[in-house]
Short mmCIF file of C-alpha atoms in Angstrom, two decimals:
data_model
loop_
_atom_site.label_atom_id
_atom_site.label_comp_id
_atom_site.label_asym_id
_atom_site.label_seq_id
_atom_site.Cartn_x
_atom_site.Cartn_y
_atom_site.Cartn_z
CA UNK V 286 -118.58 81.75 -92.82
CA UNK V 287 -120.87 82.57 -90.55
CA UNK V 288 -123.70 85.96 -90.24
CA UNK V 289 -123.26 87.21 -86.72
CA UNK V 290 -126.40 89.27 -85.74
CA UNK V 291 -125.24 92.83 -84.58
CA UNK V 292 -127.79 92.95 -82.24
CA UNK V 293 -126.75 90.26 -79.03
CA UNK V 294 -128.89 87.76 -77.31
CA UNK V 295 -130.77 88.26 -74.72
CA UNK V 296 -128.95 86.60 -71.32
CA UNK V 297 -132.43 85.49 -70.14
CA UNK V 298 -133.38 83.56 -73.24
CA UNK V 299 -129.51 81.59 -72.92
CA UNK V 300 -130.57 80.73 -68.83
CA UNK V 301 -134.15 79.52 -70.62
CA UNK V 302 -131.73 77.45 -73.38
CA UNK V 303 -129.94 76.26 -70.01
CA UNK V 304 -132.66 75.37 -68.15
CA UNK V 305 -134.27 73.44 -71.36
CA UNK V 306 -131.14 72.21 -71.43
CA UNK V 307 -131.48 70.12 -67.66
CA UNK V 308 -134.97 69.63 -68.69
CA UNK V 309 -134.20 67.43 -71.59
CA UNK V 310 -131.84 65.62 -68.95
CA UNK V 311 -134.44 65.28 -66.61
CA UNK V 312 -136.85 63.53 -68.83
CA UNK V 313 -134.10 61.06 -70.34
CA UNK V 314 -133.35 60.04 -66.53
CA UNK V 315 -137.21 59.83 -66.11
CA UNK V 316 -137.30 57.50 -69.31
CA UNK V 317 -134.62 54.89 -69.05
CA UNK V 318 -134.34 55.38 -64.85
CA UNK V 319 -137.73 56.15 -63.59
CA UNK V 320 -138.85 59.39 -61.52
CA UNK V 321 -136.99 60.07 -58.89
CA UNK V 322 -139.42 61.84 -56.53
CA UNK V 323 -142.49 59.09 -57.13
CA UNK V 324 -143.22 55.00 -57.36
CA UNK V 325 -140.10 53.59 -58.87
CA UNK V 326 -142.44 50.70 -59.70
CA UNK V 327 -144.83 52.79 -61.84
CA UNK V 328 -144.69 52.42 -65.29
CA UNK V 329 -143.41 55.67 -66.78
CA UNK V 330 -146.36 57.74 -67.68
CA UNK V 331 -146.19 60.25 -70.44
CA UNK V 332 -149.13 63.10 -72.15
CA UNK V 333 -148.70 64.55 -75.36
CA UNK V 334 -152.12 65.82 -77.37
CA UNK V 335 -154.06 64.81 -74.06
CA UNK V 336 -153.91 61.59 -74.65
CA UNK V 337 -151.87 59.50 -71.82
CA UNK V 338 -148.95 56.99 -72.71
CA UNK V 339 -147.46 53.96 -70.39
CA UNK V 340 -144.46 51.86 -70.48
CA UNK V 341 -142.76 51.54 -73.74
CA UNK V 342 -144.73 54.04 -75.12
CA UNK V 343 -144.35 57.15 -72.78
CA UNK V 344 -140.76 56.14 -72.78
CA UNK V 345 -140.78 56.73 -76.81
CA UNK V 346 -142.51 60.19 -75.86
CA UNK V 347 -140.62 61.15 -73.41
CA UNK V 348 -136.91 60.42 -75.49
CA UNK V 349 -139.05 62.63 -77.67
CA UNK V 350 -139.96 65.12 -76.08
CA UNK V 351 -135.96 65.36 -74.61
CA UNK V 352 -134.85 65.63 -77.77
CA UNK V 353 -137.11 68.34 -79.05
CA UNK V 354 -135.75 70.60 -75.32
CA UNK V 355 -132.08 69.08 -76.53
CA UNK V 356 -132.61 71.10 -79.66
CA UNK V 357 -134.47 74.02 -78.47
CA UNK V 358 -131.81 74.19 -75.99
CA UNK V 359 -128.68 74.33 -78.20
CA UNK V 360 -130.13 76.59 -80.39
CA UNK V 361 -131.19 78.96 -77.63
CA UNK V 362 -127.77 78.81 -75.95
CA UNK V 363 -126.34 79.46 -79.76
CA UNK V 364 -128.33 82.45 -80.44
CA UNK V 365 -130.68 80.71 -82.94
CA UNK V 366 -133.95 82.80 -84.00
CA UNK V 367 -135.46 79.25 -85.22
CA UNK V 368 -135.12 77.62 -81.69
CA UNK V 369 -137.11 80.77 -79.99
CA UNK V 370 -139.69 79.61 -82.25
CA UNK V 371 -139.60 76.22 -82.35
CA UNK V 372 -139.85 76.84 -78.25
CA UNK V 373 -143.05 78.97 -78.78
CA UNK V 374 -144.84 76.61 -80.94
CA UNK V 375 -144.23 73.95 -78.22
CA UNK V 376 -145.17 75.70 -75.60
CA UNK V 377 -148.51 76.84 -77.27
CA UNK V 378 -149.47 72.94 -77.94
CA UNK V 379 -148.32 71.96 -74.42
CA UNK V 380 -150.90 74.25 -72.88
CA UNK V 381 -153.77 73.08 -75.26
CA UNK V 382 -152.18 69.37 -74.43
CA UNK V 383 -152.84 69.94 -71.11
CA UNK V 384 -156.23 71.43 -71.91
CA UNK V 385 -157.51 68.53 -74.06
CA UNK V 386 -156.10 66.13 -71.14
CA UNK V 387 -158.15 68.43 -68.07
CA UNK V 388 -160.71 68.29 -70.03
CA UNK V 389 -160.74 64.64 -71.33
CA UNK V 390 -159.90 63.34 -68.00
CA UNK V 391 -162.02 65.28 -65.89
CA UNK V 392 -164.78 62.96 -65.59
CA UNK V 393 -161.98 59.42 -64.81
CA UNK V 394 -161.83 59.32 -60.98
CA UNK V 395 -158.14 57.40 -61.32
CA UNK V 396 -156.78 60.23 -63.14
CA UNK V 397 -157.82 63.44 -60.67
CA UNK V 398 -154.43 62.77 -58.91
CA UNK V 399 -153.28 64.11 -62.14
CA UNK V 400 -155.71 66.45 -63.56
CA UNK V 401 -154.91 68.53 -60.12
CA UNK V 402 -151.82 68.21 -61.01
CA UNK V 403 -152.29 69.33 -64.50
CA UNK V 404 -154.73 71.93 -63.38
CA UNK V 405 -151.86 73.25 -61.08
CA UNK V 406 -148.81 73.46 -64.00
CA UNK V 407 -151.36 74.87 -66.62
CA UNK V 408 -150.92 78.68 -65.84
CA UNK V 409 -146.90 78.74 -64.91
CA UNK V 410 -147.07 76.71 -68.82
CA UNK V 411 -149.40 79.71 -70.26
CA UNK V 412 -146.59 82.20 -68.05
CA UNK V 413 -143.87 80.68 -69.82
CA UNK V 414 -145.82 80.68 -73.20
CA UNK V 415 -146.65 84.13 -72.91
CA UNK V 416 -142.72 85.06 -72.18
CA UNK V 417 -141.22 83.65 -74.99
CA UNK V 418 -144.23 85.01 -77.63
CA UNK V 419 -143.28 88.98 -75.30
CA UNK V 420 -139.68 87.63 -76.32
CA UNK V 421 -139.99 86.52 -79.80
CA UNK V 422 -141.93 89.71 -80.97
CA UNK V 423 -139.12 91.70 -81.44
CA UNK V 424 -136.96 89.17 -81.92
CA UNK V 425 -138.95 87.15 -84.46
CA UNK V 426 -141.84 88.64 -85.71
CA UNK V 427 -140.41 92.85 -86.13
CA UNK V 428 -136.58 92.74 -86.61
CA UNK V 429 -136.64 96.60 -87.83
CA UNK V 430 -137.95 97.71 -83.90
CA UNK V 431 -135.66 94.60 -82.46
CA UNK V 432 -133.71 96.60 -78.60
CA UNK V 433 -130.55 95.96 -77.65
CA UNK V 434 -131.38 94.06 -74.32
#
């Protein structure tokens, strides 16, 4: 039988869960279809740890990475404490991801397309990052001070 929490969940973390939730679609589509606002003939393109994937291989990190939102998103829309944390530790090593690949890349004149790009995404990533750790700490971290939202 299930614990239920008597405290409810937050409506904004279920509409991030729900949002995760198309995310994960979105990258399956962009693995197995292509992107749908770019080159249909490019090789899919994928960066985890700031290193840079193509073909087969960003396709294997993108399915990844969809399943990891899948999750995060189920357990989100659930009510799951585990899945606000699983989200921040993600978050946190997509922002130094995209760190390690500004900085790595910097210097590559075929890749500045992309470190603007990067360079561009990095601070609504740290926004989002620094949501869910303003969520999680009284969620997470200090049940006993945990508000009714």
């Amino acid at each position: 039988m299930p614990v239920h929490d008597r405290y409810p969940w937050p409506a904004d973390l279920r509409v991030f869960g729900a949002l995760s939730l198309v995310w994960a679609l979105y990258l399956v589509w962009l693995a197995l279809i292509g992107d749908p606002f770019g080159n249909y003939f490019a090789p899919p393109r994928a960066v985890i740890g700031g290193s840079v994937f193509y073909g087969s291989q960003a396709q294997f990190v993108l399915l990844t990475e969809a399943a990891i939102f899948w999750v995060m998103a189920v357990g989100m829309i659930t009510g799951r404490r585990w899945s606000l944390l699983l989200s921040l530790f993600y978050m946190a090593g997509t922002v130094v991801s995209y760190l390690v690949f500004i900085i790595a890349y910097m210097d590559t004149r075929a890749e500045w397309t992309h470190v603007r790009l990067a360079v561009r995404v990095g601070p609504t990533l740290v926004l989002v990052t620094l949501y869910l750790w303003i969520r999680s700490r009284d969620l997470i971290f200090d049940p006993a001070r945990r508000r009714v939202c």
